[in-house]
Coordinates of N, CA and C in Angstrom, one line a residue:
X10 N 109.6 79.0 95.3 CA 110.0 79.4 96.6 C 111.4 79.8 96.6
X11 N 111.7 80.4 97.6 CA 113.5 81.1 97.9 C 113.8 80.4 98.8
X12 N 113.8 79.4 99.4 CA 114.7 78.4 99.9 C 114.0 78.8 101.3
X13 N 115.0 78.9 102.2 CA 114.9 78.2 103.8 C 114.5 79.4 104.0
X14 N 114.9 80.6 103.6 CA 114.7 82.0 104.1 C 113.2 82.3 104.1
X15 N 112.7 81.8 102.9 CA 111.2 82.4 102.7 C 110.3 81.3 103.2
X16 N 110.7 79.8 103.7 CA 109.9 78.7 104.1 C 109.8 79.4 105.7
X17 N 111.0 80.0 106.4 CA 111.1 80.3 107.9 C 110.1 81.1 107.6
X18 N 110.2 82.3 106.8 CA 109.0 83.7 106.8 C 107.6 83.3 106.6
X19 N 107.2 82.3 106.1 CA 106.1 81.8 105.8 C 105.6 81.0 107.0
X20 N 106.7 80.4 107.6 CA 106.2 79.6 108.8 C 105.8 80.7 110.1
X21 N 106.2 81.7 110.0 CA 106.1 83.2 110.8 C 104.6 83.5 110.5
X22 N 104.4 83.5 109.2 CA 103.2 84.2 108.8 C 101.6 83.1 109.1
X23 N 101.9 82.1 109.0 CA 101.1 81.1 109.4 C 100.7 81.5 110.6
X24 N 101.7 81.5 111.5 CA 101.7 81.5 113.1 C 101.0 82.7 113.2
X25 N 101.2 84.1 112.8 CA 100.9 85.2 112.9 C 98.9 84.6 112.7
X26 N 98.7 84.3 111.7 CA 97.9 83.6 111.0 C 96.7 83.2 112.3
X27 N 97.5 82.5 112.3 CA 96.7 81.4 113.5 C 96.9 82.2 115.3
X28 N 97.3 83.3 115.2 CA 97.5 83.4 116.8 C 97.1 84.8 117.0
X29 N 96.5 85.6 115.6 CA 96.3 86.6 115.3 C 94.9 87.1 116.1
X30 N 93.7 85.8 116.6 CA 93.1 86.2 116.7 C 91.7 86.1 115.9
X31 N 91.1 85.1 115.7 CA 90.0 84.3 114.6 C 88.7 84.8 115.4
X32 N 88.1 85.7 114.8 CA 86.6 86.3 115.0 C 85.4 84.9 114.3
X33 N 84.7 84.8 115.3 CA 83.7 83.6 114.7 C 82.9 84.7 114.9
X34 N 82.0 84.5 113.4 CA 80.6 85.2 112.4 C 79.5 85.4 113.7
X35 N 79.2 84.3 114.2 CA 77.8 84.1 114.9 C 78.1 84.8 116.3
X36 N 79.5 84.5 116.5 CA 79.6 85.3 118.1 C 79.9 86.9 118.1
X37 N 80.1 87.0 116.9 CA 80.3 88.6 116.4 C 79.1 89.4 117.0
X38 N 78.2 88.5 116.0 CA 76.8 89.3 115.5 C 76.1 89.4 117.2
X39 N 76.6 88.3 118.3 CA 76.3 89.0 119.9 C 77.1 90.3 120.1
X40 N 78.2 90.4 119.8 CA 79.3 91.2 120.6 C 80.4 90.4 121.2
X41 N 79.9 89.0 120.8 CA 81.4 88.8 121.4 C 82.6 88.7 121.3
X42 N 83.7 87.8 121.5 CA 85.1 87.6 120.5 C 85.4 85.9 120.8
X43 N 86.1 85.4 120.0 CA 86.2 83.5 119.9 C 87.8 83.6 119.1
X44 N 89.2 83.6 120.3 CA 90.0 83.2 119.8 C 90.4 82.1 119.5
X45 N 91.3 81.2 118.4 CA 92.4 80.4 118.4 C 93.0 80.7 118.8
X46 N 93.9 79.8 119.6 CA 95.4 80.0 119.8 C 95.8 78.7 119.6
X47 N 97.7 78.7 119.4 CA 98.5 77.8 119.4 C 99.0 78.2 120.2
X48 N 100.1 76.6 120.6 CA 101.2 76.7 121.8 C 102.4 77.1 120.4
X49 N 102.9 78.4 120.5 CA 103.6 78.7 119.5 C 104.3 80.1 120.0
X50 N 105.0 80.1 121.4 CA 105.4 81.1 122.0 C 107.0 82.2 121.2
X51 N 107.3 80.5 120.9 CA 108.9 81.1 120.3 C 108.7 81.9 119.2
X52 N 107.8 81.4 117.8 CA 107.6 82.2 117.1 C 106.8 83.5 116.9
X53 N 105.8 83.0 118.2 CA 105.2 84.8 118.3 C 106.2 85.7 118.9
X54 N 107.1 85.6 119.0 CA 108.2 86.4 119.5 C 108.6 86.8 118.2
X55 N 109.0 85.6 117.5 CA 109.6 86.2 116.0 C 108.7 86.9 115.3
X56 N 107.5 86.9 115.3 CA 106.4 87.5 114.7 C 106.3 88.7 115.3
X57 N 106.4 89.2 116.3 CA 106.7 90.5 117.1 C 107.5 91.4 116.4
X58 N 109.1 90.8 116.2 CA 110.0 91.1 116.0 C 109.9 91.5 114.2
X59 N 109.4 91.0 113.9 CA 109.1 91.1 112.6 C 108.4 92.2 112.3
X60 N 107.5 92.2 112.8 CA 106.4 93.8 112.7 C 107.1 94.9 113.1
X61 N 108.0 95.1 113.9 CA 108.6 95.9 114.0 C 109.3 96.5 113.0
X62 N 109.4 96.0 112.2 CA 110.6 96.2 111.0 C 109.9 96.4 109.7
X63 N 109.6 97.6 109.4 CA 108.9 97.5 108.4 C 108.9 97.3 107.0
X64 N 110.2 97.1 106.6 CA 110.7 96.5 105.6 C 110.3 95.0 105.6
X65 N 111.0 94.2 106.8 CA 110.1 93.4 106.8 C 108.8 93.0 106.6
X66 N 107.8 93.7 107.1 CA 106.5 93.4 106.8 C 106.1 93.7 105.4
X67 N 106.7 94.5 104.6 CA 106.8 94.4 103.4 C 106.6 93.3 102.3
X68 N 108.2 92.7 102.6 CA 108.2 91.6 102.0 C 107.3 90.6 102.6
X69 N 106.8 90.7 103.8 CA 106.3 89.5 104.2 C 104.7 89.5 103.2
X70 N 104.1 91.3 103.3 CA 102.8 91.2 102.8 C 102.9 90.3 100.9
X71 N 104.1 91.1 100.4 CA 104.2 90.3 99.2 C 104.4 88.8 99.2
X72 N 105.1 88.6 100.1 CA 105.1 86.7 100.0 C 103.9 86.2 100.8
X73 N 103.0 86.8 101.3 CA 101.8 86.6 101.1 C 100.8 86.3 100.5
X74 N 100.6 87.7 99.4 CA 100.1 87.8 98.4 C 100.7 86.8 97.7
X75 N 101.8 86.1 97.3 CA 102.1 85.5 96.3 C 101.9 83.8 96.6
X76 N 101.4 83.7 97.8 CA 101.3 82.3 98.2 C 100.1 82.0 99.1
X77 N 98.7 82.5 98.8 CA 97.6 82.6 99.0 C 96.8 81.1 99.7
X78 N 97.6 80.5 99.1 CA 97.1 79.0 99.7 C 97.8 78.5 100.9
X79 N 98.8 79.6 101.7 CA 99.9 78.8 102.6 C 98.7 79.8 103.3
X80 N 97.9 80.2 103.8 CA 97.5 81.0 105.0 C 95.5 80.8 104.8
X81 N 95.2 80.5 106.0 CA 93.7 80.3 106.0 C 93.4 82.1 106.2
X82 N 92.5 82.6 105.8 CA 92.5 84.1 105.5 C 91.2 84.1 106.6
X83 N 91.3 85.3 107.5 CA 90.4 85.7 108.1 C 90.6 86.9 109.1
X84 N 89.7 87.9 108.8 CA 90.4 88.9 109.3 C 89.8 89.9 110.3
X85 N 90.3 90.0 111.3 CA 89.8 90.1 112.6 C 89.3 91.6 112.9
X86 N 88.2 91.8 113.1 CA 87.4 93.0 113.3 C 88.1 93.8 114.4
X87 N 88.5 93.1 115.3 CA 88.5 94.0 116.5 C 90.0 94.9 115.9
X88 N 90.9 94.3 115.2 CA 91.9 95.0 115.0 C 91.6 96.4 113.9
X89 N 90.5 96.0 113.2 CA 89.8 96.5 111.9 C 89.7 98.2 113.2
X90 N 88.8 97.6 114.1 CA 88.3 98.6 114.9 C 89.0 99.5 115.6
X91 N 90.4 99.3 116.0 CA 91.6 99.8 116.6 C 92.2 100.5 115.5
X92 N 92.5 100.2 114.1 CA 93.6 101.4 113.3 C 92.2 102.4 112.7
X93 N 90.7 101.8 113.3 CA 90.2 102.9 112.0 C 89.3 103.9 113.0
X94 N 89.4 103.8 114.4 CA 88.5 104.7 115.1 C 88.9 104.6 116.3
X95 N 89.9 104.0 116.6 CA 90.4 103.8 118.0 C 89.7 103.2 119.1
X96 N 88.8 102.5 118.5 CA 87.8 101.7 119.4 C 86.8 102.7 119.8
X97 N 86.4 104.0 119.2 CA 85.5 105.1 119.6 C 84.1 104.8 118.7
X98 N 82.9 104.3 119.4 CA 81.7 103.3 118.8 C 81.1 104.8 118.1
X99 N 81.1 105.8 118.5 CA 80.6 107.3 117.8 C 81.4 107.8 117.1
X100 N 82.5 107.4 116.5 CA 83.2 108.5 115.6 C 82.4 108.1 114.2
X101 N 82.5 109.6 113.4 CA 82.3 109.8 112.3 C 84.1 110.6 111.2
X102 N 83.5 109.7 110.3 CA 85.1 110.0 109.2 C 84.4 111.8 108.4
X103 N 85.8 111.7 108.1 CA 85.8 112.8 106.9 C 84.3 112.5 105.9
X104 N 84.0 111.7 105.9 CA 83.2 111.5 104.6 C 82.0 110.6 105.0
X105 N 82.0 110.7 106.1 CA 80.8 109.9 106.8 C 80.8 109.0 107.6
X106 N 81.7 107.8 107.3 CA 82.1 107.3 107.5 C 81.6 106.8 109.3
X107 N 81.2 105.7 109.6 CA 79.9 105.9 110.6 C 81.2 104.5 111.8
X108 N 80.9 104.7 113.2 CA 81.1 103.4 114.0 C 82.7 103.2 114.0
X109 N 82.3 101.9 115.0 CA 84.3 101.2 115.3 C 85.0 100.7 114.1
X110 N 84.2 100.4 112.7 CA 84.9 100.2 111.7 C 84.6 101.2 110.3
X111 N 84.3 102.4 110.3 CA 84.1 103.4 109.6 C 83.8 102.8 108.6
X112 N 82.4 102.4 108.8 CA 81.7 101.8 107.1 C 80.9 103.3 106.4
X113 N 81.3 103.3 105.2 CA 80.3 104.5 104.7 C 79.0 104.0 104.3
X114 N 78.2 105.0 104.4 CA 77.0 104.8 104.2 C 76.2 103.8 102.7
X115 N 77.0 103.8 102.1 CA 76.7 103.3 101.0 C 76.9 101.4 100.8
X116 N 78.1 101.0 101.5 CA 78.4 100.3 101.5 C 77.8 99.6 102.7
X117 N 77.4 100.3 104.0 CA 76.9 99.3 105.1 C 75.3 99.3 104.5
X118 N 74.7 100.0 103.6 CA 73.2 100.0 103.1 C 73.2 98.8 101.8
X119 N 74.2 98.2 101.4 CA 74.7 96.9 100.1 C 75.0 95.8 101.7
X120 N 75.5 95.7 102.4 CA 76.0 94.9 102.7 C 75.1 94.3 104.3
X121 N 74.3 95.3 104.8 CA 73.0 95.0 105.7 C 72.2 94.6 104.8
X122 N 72.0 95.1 103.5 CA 71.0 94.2 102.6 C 71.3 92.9 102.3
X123 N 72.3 92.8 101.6 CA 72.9 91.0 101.9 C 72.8 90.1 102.7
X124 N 73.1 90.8 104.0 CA 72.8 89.8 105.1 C 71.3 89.7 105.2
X125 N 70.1 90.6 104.9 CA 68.9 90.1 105.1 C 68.5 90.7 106.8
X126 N 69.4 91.9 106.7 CA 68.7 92.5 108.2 C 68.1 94.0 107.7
X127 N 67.9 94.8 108.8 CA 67.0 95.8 108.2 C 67.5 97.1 108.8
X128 N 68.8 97.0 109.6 CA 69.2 97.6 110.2 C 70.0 99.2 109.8
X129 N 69.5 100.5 110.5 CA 69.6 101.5 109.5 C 71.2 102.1 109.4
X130 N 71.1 103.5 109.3 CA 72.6 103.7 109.1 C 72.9 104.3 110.4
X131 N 72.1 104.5 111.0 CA 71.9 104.9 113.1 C 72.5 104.1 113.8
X132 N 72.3 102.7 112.8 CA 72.7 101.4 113.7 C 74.3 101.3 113.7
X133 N 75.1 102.1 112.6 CA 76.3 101.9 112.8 C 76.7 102.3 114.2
X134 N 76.5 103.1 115.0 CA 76.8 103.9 116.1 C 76.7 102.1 117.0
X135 N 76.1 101.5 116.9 CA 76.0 100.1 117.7 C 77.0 99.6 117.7
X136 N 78.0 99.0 118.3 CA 79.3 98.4 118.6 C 79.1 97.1 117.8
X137 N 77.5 96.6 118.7 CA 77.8 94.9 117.8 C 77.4 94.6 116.7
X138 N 76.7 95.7 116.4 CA 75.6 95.9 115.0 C 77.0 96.1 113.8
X139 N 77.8 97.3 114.1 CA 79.0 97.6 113.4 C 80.0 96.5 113.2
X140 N 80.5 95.9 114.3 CA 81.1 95.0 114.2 C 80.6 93.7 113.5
X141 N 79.6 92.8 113.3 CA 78.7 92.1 112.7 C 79.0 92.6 111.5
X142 N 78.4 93.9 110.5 CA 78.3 94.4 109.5 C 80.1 94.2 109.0
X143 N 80.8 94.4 109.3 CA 82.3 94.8 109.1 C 82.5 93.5 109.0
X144 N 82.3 92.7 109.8 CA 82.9 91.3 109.6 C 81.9 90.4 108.7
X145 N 81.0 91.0 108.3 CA 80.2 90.0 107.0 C 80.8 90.9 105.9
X146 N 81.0 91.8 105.9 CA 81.7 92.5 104.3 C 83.3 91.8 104.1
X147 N 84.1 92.2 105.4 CA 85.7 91.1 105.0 C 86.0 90.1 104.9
X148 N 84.9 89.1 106.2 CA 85.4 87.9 105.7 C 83.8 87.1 105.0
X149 N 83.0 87.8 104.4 CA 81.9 87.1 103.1 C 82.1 87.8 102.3
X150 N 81.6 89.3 102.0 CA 81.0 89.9 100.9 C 82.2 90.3 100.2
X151 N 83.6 90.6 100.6 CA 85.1 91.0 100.1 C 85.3 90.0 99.4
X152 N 85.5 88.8 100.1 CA 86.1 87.5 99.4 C 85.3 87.2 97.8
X153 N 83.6 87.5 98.3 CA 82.8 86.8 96.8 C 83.1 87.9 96.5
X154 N 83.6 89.3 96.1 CA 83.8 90.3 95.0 C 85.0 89.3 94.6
X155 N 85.8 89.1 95.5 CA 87.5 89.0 94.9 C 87.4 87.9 93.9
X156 N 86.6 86.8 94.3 CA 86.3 85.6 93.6 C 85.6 86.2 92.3
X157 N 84.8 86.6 92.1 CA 84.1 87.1 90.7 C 85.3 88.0 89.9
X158 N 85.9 88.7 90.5 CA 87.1 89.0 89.7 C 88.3 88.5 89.5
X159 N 88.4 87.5 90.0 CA 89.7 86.7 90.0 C 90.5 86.9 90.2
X160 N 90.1 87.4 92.0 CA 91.6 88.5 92.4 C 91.8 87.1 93.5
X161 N 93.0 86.8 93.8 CA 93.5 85.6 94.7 C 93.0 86.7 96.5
X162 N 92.5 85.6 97.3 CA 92.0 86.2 98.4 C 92.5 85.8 99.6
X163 N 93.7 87.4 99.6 CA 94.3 87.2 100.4 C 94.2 88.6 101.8
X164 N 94.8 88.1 103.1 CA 94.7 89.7 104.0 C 95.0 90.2 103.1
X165 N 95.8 91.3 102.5 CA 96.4 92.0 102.1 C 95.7 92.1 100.7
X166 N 94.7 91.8 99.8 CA 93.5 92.3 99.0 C 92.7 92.5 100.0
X167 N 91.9 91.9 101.1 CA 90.7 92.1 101.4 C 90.9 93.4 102.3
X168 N 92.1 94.1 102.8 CA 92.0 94.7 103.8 C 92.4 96.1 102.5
X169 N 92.9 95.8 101.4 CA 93.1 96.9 99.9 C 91.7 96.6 99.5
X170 N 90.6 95.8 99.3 CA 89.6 96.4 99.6 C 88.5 97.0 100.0
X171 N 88.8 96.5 101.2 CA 87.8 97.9 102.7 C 88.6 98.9 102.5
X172 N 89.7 99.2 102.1 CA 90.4 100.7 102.4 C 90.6 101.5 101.5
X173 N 90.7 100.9 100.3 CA 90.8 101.4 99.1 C 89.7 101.4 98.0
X174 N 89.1 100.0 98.3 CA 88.0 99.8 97.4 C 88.1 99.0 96.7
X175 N 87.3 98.1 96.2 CA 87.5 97.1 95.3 C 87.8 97.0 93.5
X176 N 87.3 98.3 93.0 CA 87.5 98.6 92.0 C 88.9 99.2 91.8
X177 N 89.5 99.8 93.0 CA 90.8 100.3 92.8 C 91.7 99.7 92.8
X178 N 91.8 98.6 93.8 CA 92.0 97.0 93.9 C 92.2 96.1 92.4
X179 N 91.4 96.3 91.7 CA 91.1 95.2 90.5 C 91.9 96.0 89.6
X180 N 91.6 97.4 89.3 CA 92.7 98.2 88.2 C 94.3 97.8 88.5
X181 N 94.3 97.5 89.6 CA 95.7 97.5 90.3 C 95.9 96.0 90.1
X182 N 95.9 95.6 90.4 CA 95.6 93.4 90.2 C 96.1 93.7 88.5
X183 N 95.2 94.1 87.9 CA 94.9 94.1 86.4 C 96.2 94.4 85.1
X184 N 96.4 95.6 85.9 CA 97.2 96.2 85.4 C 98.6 96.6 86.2
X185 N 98.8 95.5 86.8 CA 100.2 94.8 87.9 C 100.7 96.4 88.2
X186 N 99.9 97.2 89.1 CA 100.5 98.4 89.8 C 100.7 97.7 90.8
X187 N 101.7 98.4 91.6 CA 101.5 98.1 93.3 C 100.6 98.7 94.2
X188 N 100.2 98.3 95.0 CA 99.6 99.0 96.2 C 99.8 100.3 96.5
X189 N 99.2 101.1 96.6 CA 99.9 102.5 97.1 C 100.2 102.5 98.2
X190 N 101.1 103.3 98.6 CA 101.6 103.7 99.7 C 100.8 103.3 101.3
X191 N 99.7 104.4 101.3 CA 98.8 104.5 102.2 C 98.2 103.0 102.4
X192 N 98.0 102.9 101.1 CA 96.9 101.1 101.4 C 97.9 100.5 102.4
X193 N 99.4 100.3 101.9 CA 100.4 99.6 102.4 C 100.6 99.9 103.8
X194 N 100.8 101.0 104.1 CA 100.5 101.1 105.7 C 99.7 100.9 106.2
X195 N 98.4 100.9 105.7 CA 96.8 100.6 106.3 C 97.4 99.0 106.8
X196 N 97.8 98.2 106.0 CA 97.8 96.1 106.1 C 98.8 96.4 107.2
X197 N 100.1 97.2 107.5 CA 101.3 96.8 108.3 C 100.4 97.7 109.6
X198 N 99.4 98.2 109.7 CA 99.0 98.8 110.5 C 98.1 97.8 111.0
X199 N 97.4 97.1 110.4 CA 96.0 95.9 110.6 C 97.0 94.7 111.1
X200 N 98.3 94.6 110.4 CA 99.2 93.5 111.2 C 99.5 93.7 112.5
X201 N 99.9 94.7 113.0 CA 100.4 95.2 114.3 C 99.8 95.4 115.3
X202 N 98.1 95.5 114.9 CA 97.0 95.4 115.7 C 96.7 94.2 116.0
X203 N 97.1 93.0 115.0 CA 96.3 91.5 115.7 C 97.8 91.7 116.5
X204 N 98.8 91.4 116.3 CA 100.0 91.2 117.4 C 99.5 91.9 118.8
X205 N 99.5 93.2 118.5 CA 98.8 93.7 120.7 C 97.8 93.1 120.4
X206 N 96.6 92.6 120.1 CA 95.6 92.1 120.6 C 96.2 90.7 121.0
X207 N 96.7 90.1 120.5 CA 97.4 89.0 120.7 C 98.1 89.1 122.0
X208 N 98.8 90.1 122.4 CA 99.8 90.4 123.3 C 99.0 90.3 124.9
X209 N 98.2 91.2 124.3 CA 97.1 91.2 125.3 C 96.2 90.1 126.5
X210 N 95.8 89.5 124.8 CA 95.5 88.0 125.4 C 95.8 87.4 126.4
X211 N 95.3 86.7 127.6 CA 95.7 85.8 128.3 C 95.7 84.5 127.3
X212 N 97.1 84.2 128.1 CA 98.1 82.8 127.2 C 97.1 81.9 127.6
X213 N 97.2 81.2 126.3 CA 95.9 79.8 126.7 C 96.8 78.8 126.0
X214 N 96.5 77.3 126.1 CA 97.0 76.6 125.4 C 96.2 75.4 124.4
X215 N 96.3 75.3 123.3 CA 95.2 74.5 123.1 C 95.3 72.8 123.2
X216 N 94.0 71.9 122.8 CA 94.2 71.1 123.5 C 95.6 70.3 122.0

């Protein structure tokens, strides 16, 4: 650890963590959404303030990455759905790329198979179908790739894996490259989306 400076930034990232906005699996697969929140107003301010600063979120994603056990990992679809289609349930990508979380064809036909549904590639156009699908690949089928390769599983691999790919991911892990560029704005861009959705939120307190 680096002392007081990196214990404060960690206690930032928890909070971020925890107020970011926790998608529950079963309420997905309706369409719905299931936040946590904490009574933790002063830091979500610092957490604001932080995202803004992109250097900061820099360092913050590496002390992240480097401390995998300080943060329960779970990563929230709806933000997934805002940097990659603008919440538009019909867009199609460059490359196919289907629905509110631009799954390609290949990967939502591995990953509707896993789950044991039968649902086709039409179905991405479905809001809750897509969303369901997106959040069993990040927060199930990402993590057991990461585990079989013994990549530590953190935001910042699972979101360099939906974006980049897993294999590109593991060369990089492997052979201690950094992230490229683009991936790295993809995560400070997936950060800044739980914060507005966060923002958004009506303040709740918990018990």
């Amino acid at each position: 650890m680096k002392g007081h400076t990196m214990t404060a930034t960690l206690l930032i990232a928890a909070t971020l963590a925890f107020c970011g906005g926790y998608v529950v699996h079963a309420a997905l697969a309706r369409g719905e959404q299931v936040d946590k929140c904490r009574d933790c107003d002063v830091v979500a301010r610092a957490v604001e303030a932080m995202m803004a600063d992109d250097e900061a979120v820099g360092r913050l994603c590496e002390e992240i990455a480097d401390t995998p056990e300080m943060l329960p990992v779970t990563i929230d679809v709806r933000a997934i759905a805002q940097i990659e289609s603008s919440g538009d349930a019909r867009a199609v990508g460059k490359v196919g790329e289907r629905g509110l979380c631009q799954i390609r064809r290949a990967t939502w036909n591995e990953w509707v198979e896993c789950m044991g549904q039968s649902w086709s590639f039409d179905d991405a156009f479905d809001p809750g179908i897509n969303r369901a699908v997106a959040n069993y690949g990040l927060n199930t089928r990402i993590p057991q790739m990461l585990g079989v390769y013994q990549i530590s599983d953190t935001v910042a691999h699972r979101l360099a894996a939906y974006n980049w790919g897993i294999g590109n991911l593991r060369y990089a892990v492997v052979h201690e490259r950094p992230l490229p560029e683009d991936v790295q704005r993809y995560i400070r861009r997936y950060r800044r989306a739980v914060v507005e959705l966060q923002r958004r939120s009506p303040q709740r307190r918990c018990e």
